[in-house]
Amino acid sequence: MTRQPHDQLAKEYLEELLAPLGEVKTSKDVKSEIQEIDVWFVPTTTAINSELGLLGKMAVTSCLFEPYRNAPNEVEIRSCLLKLYSVQGELLRQAKREKRSIAEEELPFLWILTPTCSERILEGFGAKTKEGWGKGVYFLSKYQKAAIVVINQLPVIEDTLWLRAMGKGKTQTEAVSKVVELSRENDKWNKLVEIFASWQKNLELNSDVNDEEVRELIMSLSPAYLKQREEWKQEGIEEGRQEGRQEGRQEGRQEGRQEGQQYGQRLMVESLLAVRFGNLDEELSTIVTPMMELPLTEKTQLLLNLSNLSREELLARFKVD
């Protein structure tokens, strides 16, 4: 899978989180043959945003974020460094034209976000941990102004949540589930859930669901999509009630909406099964109805854990021979 789908998701996600803290530019072009910068952030304050934890700590200075869906190789990391130095050069030239100076601390820092990273890569770039930053954050030498954040090595604590949501596989799924949980307690995170849900649906409609990485990303984003489905369902029920009262046909409208909701939920279950196992064959089709008949809480939990179940385990649960 190309970087594009993950790039766009990461850009929207980071922009939503960082916009309250400063100016966010995505897909920023630089004056060279280098590709565009994923995210360029310039803070409006040097105070650490405690709600964003480690991400908030990273965002206290001007910086570039380069998120990867798959671990970058040495060539891709050097490409990121080249982008950083091109931006720094551009800023220095601008300052010279304006007859002013730029302190070293004002030049942007580079954060390379990767789901995993080999010891070979870390050693090759001289990347090392630094006191006060914890496990998973590796800094290159001081004047390179760059660090590699290995997401699957970050401790599973609230402080790292917003970065773990850009990870991969189980790491991302658990983080997205936590974001969904937080959004139920505080609606300020609802926009993030909408971004995740929108991308899950977009991938289903516009990507090759037979691609293993696409299927994995769809499953990781499913907790957000399921939450959005619940909200859409409640909105539909409420809308149906209002329309029924207004037009005196509440019962008929409600029945129609319930049928539509049930049909939509069935399509969702079929889609998740197809994504998880590659296709929806005759054998898997036989368990859709019993899955639909499960209590809402049990059904939701089953769908959230679908990525951890094998085909045999799922069929055995519903006693399909």
mmCIF file of C-alpha atoms in Angstrom:
data_model
loop_
_atom_site.group_PDB
_atom_site.id
_atom_site.type_symbol
_atom_site.label_atom_id
_atom_site.label_comp_id
_atom_site.label_asym_id
_atom_site.label_seq_id
_atom_site.Cartn_x
_atom_site.Cartn_y
_atom_site.Cartn_z
ATOM 1 C CA MET A 1 0.000 0.000 0.000
ATOM 2 C CA THR A 2 1.330 3.470 -0.808
ATOM 3 C CA ARG A 3 1.833 6.076 1.904
ATOM 4 C CA GLN A 4 -0.950 8.291 0.567
ATOM 5 C CA PRO A 5 -3.998 6.981 2.529
ATOM 6 C CA HIS A 6 -2.068 6.876 5.803
ATOM 7 C CA ASP A 7 -0.417 10.239 5.075
ATOM 8 C CA GLN A 8 -3.752 11.966 4.623
ATOM 9 C CA LEU A 9 -5.264 10.363 7.725
ATOM 10 C CA ALA A 10 -2.223 11.353 9.823
ATOM 11 C CA LYS A 11 -2.309 14.914 8.459
ATOM 12 C CA GLU A 12 -5.990 15.400 9.327
ATOM 13 C CA TYR A 13 -5.475 13.806 12.737
ATOM 14 C CA LEU A 14 -2.424 15.905 13.668
ATOM 15 C CA GLU A 15 -4.009 19.068 12.316
ATOM 16 C CA GLU A 16 -7.066 18.538 14.539
ATOM 17 C CA LEU A 17 -4.914 17.977 17.629
ATOM 18 C CA LEU A 18 -2.359 20.750 17.026
ATOM 19 C CA ALA A 19 -4.537 23.536 15.577
ATOM 20 C CA PRO A 20 -5.470 24.939 19.042
ATOM 21 C CA LEU A 21 -1.747 25.237 19.881
ATOM 22 C CA GLY A 22 -0.450 27.068 16.820
ATOM 23 C CA GLU A 23 -0.247 27.237 13.032
ATOM 24 C CA VAL A 24 -0.415 23.910 11.199
ATOM 25 C CA LYS A 25 0.565 23.560 7.542
ATOM 26 C CA THR A 26 0.046 20.241 5.785
ATOM 27 C CA SER A 27 1.465 19.153 2.421
ATOM 28 C CA LYS A 28 3.862 22.104 2.520
ATOM 29 C CA ASP A 29 6.069 22.386 -0.581
ATOM 30 C CA VAL A 30 9.741 23.332 -0.287
ATOM 31 C CA LYS A 31 11.820 25.019 -2.975
ATOM 32 C CA SER A 32 13.766 22.022 -4.214
ATOM 33 C CA GLU A 33 13.181 18.683 -5.869
ATOM 34 C CA ILE A 34 12.123 17.223 -2.530
ATOM 35 C CA GLN A 35 8.595 15.999 -1.974
ATOM 36 C CA GLU A 36 6.195 17.943 0.206
ATOM 37 C CA ILE A 37 6.408 18.066 3.990
ATOM 38 C CA ASP A 38 3.631 16.137 5.705
ATOM 39 C CA VAL A 39 3.016 18.482 8.662
ATOM 40 C CA TRP A 40 4.804 21.734 9.572
ATOM 41 C CA PHE A 41 3.813 23.108 12.976
ATOM 42 C CA VAL A 42 4.615 26.511 14.507
ATOM 43 C CA PRO A 43 3.388 26.949 18.106
ATOM 44 C CA THR A 44 1.841 30.131 19.431
ATOM 45 C CA THR A 45 2.905 29.313 22.988
ATOM 46 C CA THR A 46 5.825 27.520 24.649
ATOM 47 C CA ALA A 47 3.581 26.061 27.349
ATOM 48 C CA ILE A 48 3.177 22.290 27.208
ATOM 49 C CA ASN A 49 -0.363 21.109 26.509
ATOM 50 C CA SER A 50 -0.793 18.437 29.185
ATOM 51 C CA GLU A 51 -3.870 16.941 27.497
ATOM 52 C CA LEU A 52 -1.753 15.842 24.533
ATOM 53 C CA GLY A 53 0.935 14.266 26.707
ATOM 54 C CA LEU A 54 4.079 13.362 24.782
ATOM 55 C CA LEU A 55 2.732 14.922 21.578
ATOM 56 C CA GLY A 56 2.156 18.186 23.435
ATOM 57 C CA LYS A 57 5.730 18.082 24.722
ATOM 58 C CA MET A 58 7.006 17.633 21.164
ATOM 59 C CA ALA A 59 4.934 20.575 19.951
ATOM 60 C CA VAL A 60 6.408 23.315 22.140
ATOM 61 C CA THR A 61 8.843 24.314 19.391
ATOM 62 C CA SER A 62 8.538 24.737 15.628
ATOM 63 C CA CYS A 63 8.730 21.280 14.095
ATOM 64 C CA LEU A 64 8.056 18.968 11.167
ATOM 65 C CA PHE A 65 6.140 15.712 11.556
ATOM 66 C CA GLU A 66 6.768 12.881 9.102
ATOM 67 C CA PRO A 67 4.440 9.949 9.929
ATOM 68 C CA TYR A 68 4.965 6.529 8.333
ATOM 69 C CA ARG A 69 2.581 3.589 8.075
ATOM 70 C CA ASN A 70 5.492 1.198 7.499
ATOM 71 C CA ALA A 71 8.964 1.562 8.999
ATOM 72 C CA PRO A 72 11.074 3.901 6.797
ATOM 73 C CA ASN A 73 14.416 2.679 5.496
ATOM 74 C CA GLU A 74 17.670 4.631 5.632
ATOM 75 C CA VAL A 75 16.991 6.361 2.288
ATOM 76 C CA GLU A 76 13.565 7.575 3.440
ATOM 77 C CA ILE A 77 14.979 8.840 6.727
ATOM 78 C CA ARG A 78 17.706 10.761 4.881
ATOM 79 C CA SER A 79 14.960 12.195 2.645
ATOM 80 C CA CYS A 80 13.177 13.463 5.772
ATOM 81 C CA LEU A 81 16.403 15.046 7.016
ATOM 82 C CA LEU A 82 16.893 16.698 3.621
ATOM 83 C CA LYS A 83 13.400 18.209 3.882
ATOM 84 C CA LEU A 84 14.261 19.555 7.341
ATOM 85 C CA TYR A 85 17.484 21.192 6.189
ATOM 86 C CA SER A 86 15.774 22.666 3.134
ATOM 87 C CA VAL A 87 13.166 24.276 5.387
ATOM 88 C CA GLN A 88 15.866 25.565 7.711
ATOM 89 C CA GLY A 89 17.793 26.963 4.735
ATOM 90 C CA GLU A 90 14.664 28.662 3.442
ATOM 91 C CA LEU A 91 14.054 30.297 6.833
ATOM 92 C CA LEU A 92 17.675 31.453 7.103
ATOM 93 C CA ARG A 93 17.577 32.999 3.610
ATOM 94 C CA GLN A 94 14.346 34.777 4.433
ATOM 95 C CA ALA A 95 15.833 36.152 7.656
ATOM 96 C CA LYS A 96 18.895 37.349 5.762
ATOM 97 C CA ARG A 97 16.685 39.215 3.251
ATOM 98 C CA GLU A 98 14.864 40.830 6.174
ATOM 99 C CA LYS A 99 18.210 41.642 7.849
ATOM 100 C CA ARG A 100 17.481 39.757 11.035
ATOM 101 C CA SER A 101 18.978 36.707 12.730
ATOM 102 C CA ILE A 102 17.485 33.360 13.742
ATOM 103 C CA ALA A 103 18.616 31.589 16.882
ATOM 104 C CA GLU A 104 19.389 27.866 16.709
ATOM 105 C CA GLU A 105 16.410 27.190 18.984
ATOM 106 C CA GLU A 106 14.045 28.838 16.474
ATOM 107 C CA LEU A 107 14.907 26.454 13.643
ATOM 108 C CA PRO A 108 12.367 23.625 13.299
ATOM 109 C CA PHE A 109 12.914 20.158 14.726
ATOM 110 C CA LEU A 110 12.069 16.939 12.848
ATOM 111 C CA TRP A 111 9.947 14.154 14.356
ATOM 112 C CA ILE A 112 9.889 10.940 12.307
ATOM 113 C CA LEU A 113 6.941 8.821 13.478
ATOM 114 C CA THR A 114 7.301 5.131 12.661
ATOM 115 C CA PRO A 115 5.292 2.086 13.845
ATOM 116 C CA THR A 116 8.496 0.042 14.306
ATOM 117 C CA CYS A 117 12.227 0.476 13.799
ATOM 118 C CA SER A 118 15.173 -1.914 13.678
ATOM 119 C CA GLU A 119 18.245 -1.640 15.873
ATOM 120 C CA ARG A 120 20.291 -1.421 12.667
ATOM 121 C CA ILE A 121 18.543 1.786 11.610
ATOM 122 C CA LEU A 122 18.787 3.344 15.073
ATOM 123 C CA GLU A 123 22.474 2.501 15.371
ATOM 124 C CA GLY A 124 23.170 3.639 11.811
ATOM 125 C CA PHE A 125 21.827 7.116 12.555
ATOM 126 C CA GLY A 126 23.308 7.237 16.036
ATOM 127 C CA ALA A 127 19.815 7.602 17.490
ATOM 128 C CA LYS A 128 19.726 7.332 21.282
ATOM 129 C CA THR A 129 17.232 7.765 24.089
ATOM 130 C CA LYS A 130 17.398 10.925 26.169
ATOM 131 C CA GLU A 131 16.664 11.448 29.834
ATOM 132 C CA GLY A 132 13.200 12.832 30.412
ATOM 133 C CA TRP A 133 11.700 11.466 27.188
ATOM 134 C CA GLY A 134 11.183 7.832 28.023
ATOM 135 C CA LYS A 135 11.270 4.653 25.990
ATOM 136 C CA GLY A 136 10.622 4.754 22.246
ATOM 137 C CA VAL A 137 11.957 8.261 21.513
ATOM 138 C CA TYR A 138 15.416 8.242 19.915
ATOM 139 C CA PHE A 139 17.327 11.469 19.261
ATOM 140 C CA LEU A 140 19.938 11.913 16.558
ATOM 141 C CA SER A 141 23.015 13.990 17.438
ATOM 142 C CA LYS A 142 22.239 17.448 18.861
ATOM 143 C CA TYR A 143 22.783 19.616 15.808
ATOM 144 C CA GLN A 144 20.873 17.329 13.461
ATOM 145 C CA LYS A 145 17.719 18.501 15.270
ATOM 146 C CA ALA A 146 15.795 15.293 14.629
ATOM 147 C CA ALA A 147 14.385 12.276 16.439
ATOM 148 C CA ILE A 148 12.818 8.940 15.535
ATOM 149 C CA VAL A 149 9.695 8.014 17.522
ATOM 150 C CA VAL A 150 9.163 4.235 17.508
ATOM 151 C CA ILE A 151 5.463 3.981 18.305
ATOM 152 C CA ASN A 152 5.268 0.304 19.255
ATOM 153 C CA GLN A 153 7.970 0.887 21.889
ATOM 154 C CA LEU A 154 6.118 3.716 23.638
ATOM 155 C CA PRO A 155 4.750 2.794 27.076
ATOM 156 C CA VAL A 156 1.016 2.098 27.029
ATOM 157 C CA ILE A 157 -0.031 5.062 29.157
ATOM 158 C CA GLU A 158 -2.319 8.030 28.624
ATOM 159 C CA ASP A 159 0.716 10.272 27.985
ATOM 160 C CA THR A 160 1.469 8.426 24.717
ATOM 161 C CA LEU A 161 -2.111 7.810 23.549
ATOM 162 C CA TRP A 162 -2.218 10.384 20.752
ATOM 163 C CA LEU A 163 0.958 9.017 19.180
ATOM 164 C CA ARG A 164 -0.036 5.363 19.574
ATOM 165 C CA ALA A 165 -3.191 6.106 17.562
ATOM 166 C CA MET A 166 -0.844 6.603 14.580
ATOM 167 C CA GLY A 167 0.764 3.216 15.091
ATOM 168 C CA LYS A 168 -0.112 -0.059 13.451
ATOM 169 C CA GLY A 169 -2.044 -3.245 14.184
ATOM 170 C CA LYS A 170 -2.884 -3.946 17.833
ATOM 171 C CA THR A 171 -1.098 -0.781 18.997
ATOM 172 C CA GLN A 172 -3.334 1.424 16.845
ATOM 173 C CA THR A 173 -6.530 -0.535 17.493
ATOM 174 C CA GLU A 174 -6.161 -0.245 21.273
ATOM 175 C CA ALA A 175 -5.353 3.479 21.034
ATOM 176 C CA VAL A 176 -8.290 4.231 18.730
ATOM 177 C CA SER A 177 -10.581 2.308 21.113
ATOM 178 C CA LYS A 178 -9.307 4.496 23.966
ATOM 179 C CA VAL A 179 -9.937 7.686 21.970
ATOM 180 C CA VAL A 180 -13.485 6.452 21.331
ATOM 181 C CA GLU A 181 -13.888 5.833 25.069
ATOM 182 C CA LEU A 182 -12.655 9.347 25.880
ATOM 183 C CA SER A 183 -15.055 10.842 23.339
ATOM 184 C CA ARG A 184 -17.972 9.292 25.228
ATOM 185 C CA GLU A 185 -16.825 11.160 28.344
ATOM 186 C CA ASN A 186 -15.871 14.418 26.628
ATOM 187 C CA ASP A 187 -17.289 15.484 23.265
ATOM 188 C CA LYS A 188 -14.183 17.602 22.507
ATOM 189 C CA TRP A 189 -12.645 14.418 21.048
ATOM 190 C CA ASN A 190 -15.640 13.653 18.815
ATOM 191 C CA LYS A 191 -13.974 15.236 15.783
ATOM 192 C CA LEU A 192 -11.093 12.749 16.035
ATOM 193 C CA VAL A 193 -13.566 9.853 16.083
ATOM 194 C CA GLU A 194 -15.292 11.325 13.031
ATOM 195 C CA ILE A 195 -11.926 11.501 11.224
ATOM 196 C CA PHE A 196 -11.178 7.854 12.028
ATOM 197 C CA ALA A 197 -14.684 6.721 11.069
ATOM 198 C CA SER A 198 -14.630 8.673 7.821
ATOM 199 C CA TRP A 199 -11.321 7.122 6.828
ATOM 200 C CA GLN A 200 -12.514 3.626 7.674
ATOM 201 C CA LYS A 201 -15.502 4.065 5.368
ATOM 202 C CA ASN A 202 -13.389 5.732 2.681
ATOM 203 C CA LEU A 203 -10.959 2.807 2.693
ATOM 204 C CA GLU A 204 -13.805 0.317 2.351
ATOM 205 C CA LEU A 205 -15.277 2.168 -0.610
ATOM 206 C CA ASN A 206 -12.146 3.293 -2.461
ATOM 207 C CA SER A 207 -9.344 0.859 -1.634
ATOM 208 C CA ASP A 208 -8.518 -2.729 -2.446
ATOM 209 C CA VAL A 209 -9.884 -4.562 0.611
ATOM 210 C CA ASN A 210 -7.924 -7.636 -0.467
ATOM 211 C CA ASP A 211 -4.732 -5.740 0.337
ATOM 212 C CA GLU A 212 -3.568 -6.998 3.735
ATOM 213 C CA GLU A 213 -2.470 -3.559 4.963
ATOM 214 C CA VAL A 214 -5.738 -1.960 3.894
ATOM 215 C CA ARG A 215 -7.665 -4.651 5.783
ATOM 216 C CA GLU A 216 -5.478 -4.095 8.847
ATOM 217 C CA LEU A 217 -6.054 -0.337 8.818
ATOM 218 C CA ILE A 218 -9.813 -0.802 8.370
ATOM 219 C CA MET A 219 -9.898 -3.108 11.385
ATOM 220 C CA SER A 220 -7.840 -0.635 13.450
ATOM 221 C CA LEU A 221 -10.292 2.162 12.677
ATOM 222 C CA SER A 222 -13.408 0.013 13.231
ATOM 223 C CA PRO A 223 -13.944 1.038 16.903
ATOM 224 C CA ALA A 224 -14.449 4.636 15.760
ATOM 225 C CA TYR A 225 -16.738 3.579 12.923
ATOM 226 C CA LEU A 226 -18.863 1.465 15.266
ATOM 227 C CA LYS A 227 -19.238 4.407 17.627
ATOM 228 C CA GLN A 228 -20.316 6.660 14.776
ATOM 229 C CA ARG A 229 -22.841 4.027 13.654
ATOM 230 C CA GLU A 230 -24.371 4.092 17.133
ATOM 231 C CA GLU A 231 -24.667 7.884 17.027
ATOM 232 C CA TRP A 232 -26.136 7.874 13.523
ATOM 233 C CA LYS A 233 -28.627 5.258 14.679
ATOM 234 C CA GLN A 234 -29.712 7.362 17.662
ATOM 235 C CA GLU A 235 -29.974 10.454 15.463
ATOM 236 C CA GLY A 236 -32.098 8.501 13.010
ATOM 237 C CA ILE A 237 -34.397 7.247 15.749
ATOM 238 C CA GLU A 238 -34.825 10.740 17.154
ATOM 239 C CA GLU A 239 -35.420 12.196 13.701
ATOM 240 C CA GLY A 240 -37.982 9.494 13.011
ATOM 241 C CA ARG A 241 -39.799 10.268 16.244
ATOM 242 C CA GLN A 242 -39.914 13.970 15.456
ATOM 243 C CA GLU A 243 -41.154 13.387 11.933
ATOM 244 C CA GLY A 244 -43.734 10.906 13.197
ATOM 245 C CA ARG A 245 -45.109 13.373 15.733
ATOM 246 C CA GLN A 246 -45.150 16.173 13.214
ATOM 247 C CA GLU A 247 -46.953 14.225 10.530
ATOM 248 C CA GLY A 248 -48.963 11.814 12.631
ATOM 249 C CA ARG A 249 -47.299 8.758 11.144
ATOM 250 C CA GLN A 250 -44.800 7.936 13.909
ATOM 251 C CA GLU A 251 -45.332 4.191 13.987
ATOM 252 C CA GLY A 252 -44.955 3.651 10.262
ATOM 253 C CA ARG A 253 -41.882 5.864 10.004
ATOM 254 C CA GLN A 254 -40.261 4.219 13.003
ATOM 255 C CA GLU A 255 -40.756 0.755 11.554
ATOM 256 C CA GLY A 256 -39.286 1.880 8.252
ATOM 257 C CA ARG A 257 -36.270 3.414 9.938
ATOM 258 C CA GLN A 258 -35.728 0.318 12.061
ATOM 259 C CA GLU A 259 -35.719 -1.833 8.966
ATOM 260 C CA GLY A 260 -33.249 0.521 7.311
ATOM 261 C CA GLN A 261 -31.028 0.519 10.383
ATOM 262 C CA GLN A 262 -31.066 -3.268 10.581
ATOM 263 C CA TYR A 263 -30.153 -3.496 6.910
ATOM 264 C CA GLY A 264 -27.309 -1.008 7.392
ATOM 265 C CA GLN A 265 -26.014 -2.893 10.428
ATOM 266 C CA ARG A 266 -26.095 -6.159 8.482
ATOM 267 C CA LEU A 267 -24.056 -4.571 5.686
ATOM 268 C CA MET A 268 -21.542 -3.353 8.266
ATOM 269 C CA VAL A 269 -21.163 -6.822 9.815
ATOM 270 C CA GLU A 270 -20.768 -8.396 6.377
ATOM 271 C CA SER A 271 -18.200 -5.753 5.424
ATOM 272 C CA LEU A 272 -16.120 -6.280 8.583
ATOM 273 C CA LEU A 273 -16.142 -10.055 8.068
ATOM 274 C CA ALA A 274 -15.086 -9.634 4.441
ATOM 275 C CA VAL A 275 -12.269 -7.279 5.423
ATOM 276 C CA ARG A 276 -11.043 -9.516 8.251
ATOM 277 C CA PHE A 277 -11.043 -12.793 6.302
ATOM 278 C CA GLY A 278 -10.504 -11.599 2.739
ATOM 279 C CA ASN A 279 -13.992 -12.332 1.455
ATOM 280 C CA LEU A 280 -17.447 -13.284 2.675
ATOM 281 C CA ASP A 281 -17.919 -16.862 1.522
ATOM 282 C CA GLU A 282 -20.964 -19.069 2.027
ATOM 283 C CA GLU A 283 -19.716 -20.462 5.346
ATOM 284 C CA LEU A 284 -19.115 -17.031 6.875
ATOM 285 C CA SER A 285 -22.440 -15.760 5.513
ATOM 286 C CA THR A 286 -24.282 -18.272 7.707
ATOM 287 C CA ILE A 287 -23.113 -16.586 10.926
ATOM 288 C CA VAL A 288 -24.147 -13.042 9.983
ATOM 289 C CA THR A 289 -27.729 -13.492 11.204
ATOM 290 C CA PRO A 290 -26.781 -15.026 14.589
ATOM 291 C CA MET A 291 -24.221 -12.250 15.045
ATOM 292 C CA MET A 292 -26.935 -9.677 14.361
ATOM 293 C CA GLU A 293 -29.150 -11.280 17.008
ATOM 294 C CA LEU A 294 -26.580 -10.836 19.788
ATOM 295 C CA PRO A 295 -27.294 -8.173 22.454
ATOM 296 C CA LEU A 296 -25.869 -4.801 21.410
ATOM 297 C CA THR A 297 -23.055 -4.789 23.990
ATOM 298 C CA GLU A 298 -21.989 -8.354 23.179
ATOM 299 C CA LYS A 299 -22.178 -7.712 19.433
ATOM 300 C CA THR A 300 -20.115 -4.527 19.673
ATOM 301 C CA GLN A 301 -17.465 -6.258 21.792
ATOM 302 C CA LEU A 302 -17.288 -9.143 19.317
ATOM 303 C CA LEU A 303 -16.779 -6.790 16.366
ATOM 304 C CA LEU A 304 -14.122 -4.815 18.228
ATOM 305 C CA ASN A 305 -12.220 -8.058 18.931
ATOM 306 C CA LEU A 306 -12.703 -9.468 15.452
ATOM 307 C CA SER A 307 -9.065 -8.888 14.490
ATOM 308 C CA ASN A 308 -7.977 -11.180 17.340
ATOM 309 C CA LEU A 309 -10.240 -14.095 16.331
ATOM 310 C CA SER A 310 -9.353 -16.755 13.810
ATOM 311 C CA ARG A 311 -11.892 -18.004 11.292
ATOM 312 C CA GLU A 312 -12.121 -21.320 13.138
ATOM 313 C CA GLU A 313 -12.732 -19.636 16.507
ATOM 314 C CA LEU A 314 -15.489 -17.454 15.102
ATOM 315 C CA LEU A 315 -17.257 -20.338 13.358
ATOM 316 C CA ALA A 316 -16.934 -22.491 16.460
ATOM 317 C CA ARG A 317 -18.556 -19.777 18.575
ATOM 318 C CA PHE A 318 -21.689 -20.037 16.463
ATOM 319 C CA LYS A 319 -21.381 -23.824 16.111
ATOM 320 C CA VAL A 320 -21.013 -23.827 12.346
ATOM 321 C CA ASP A 321 -19.673 -27.206 11.164
#
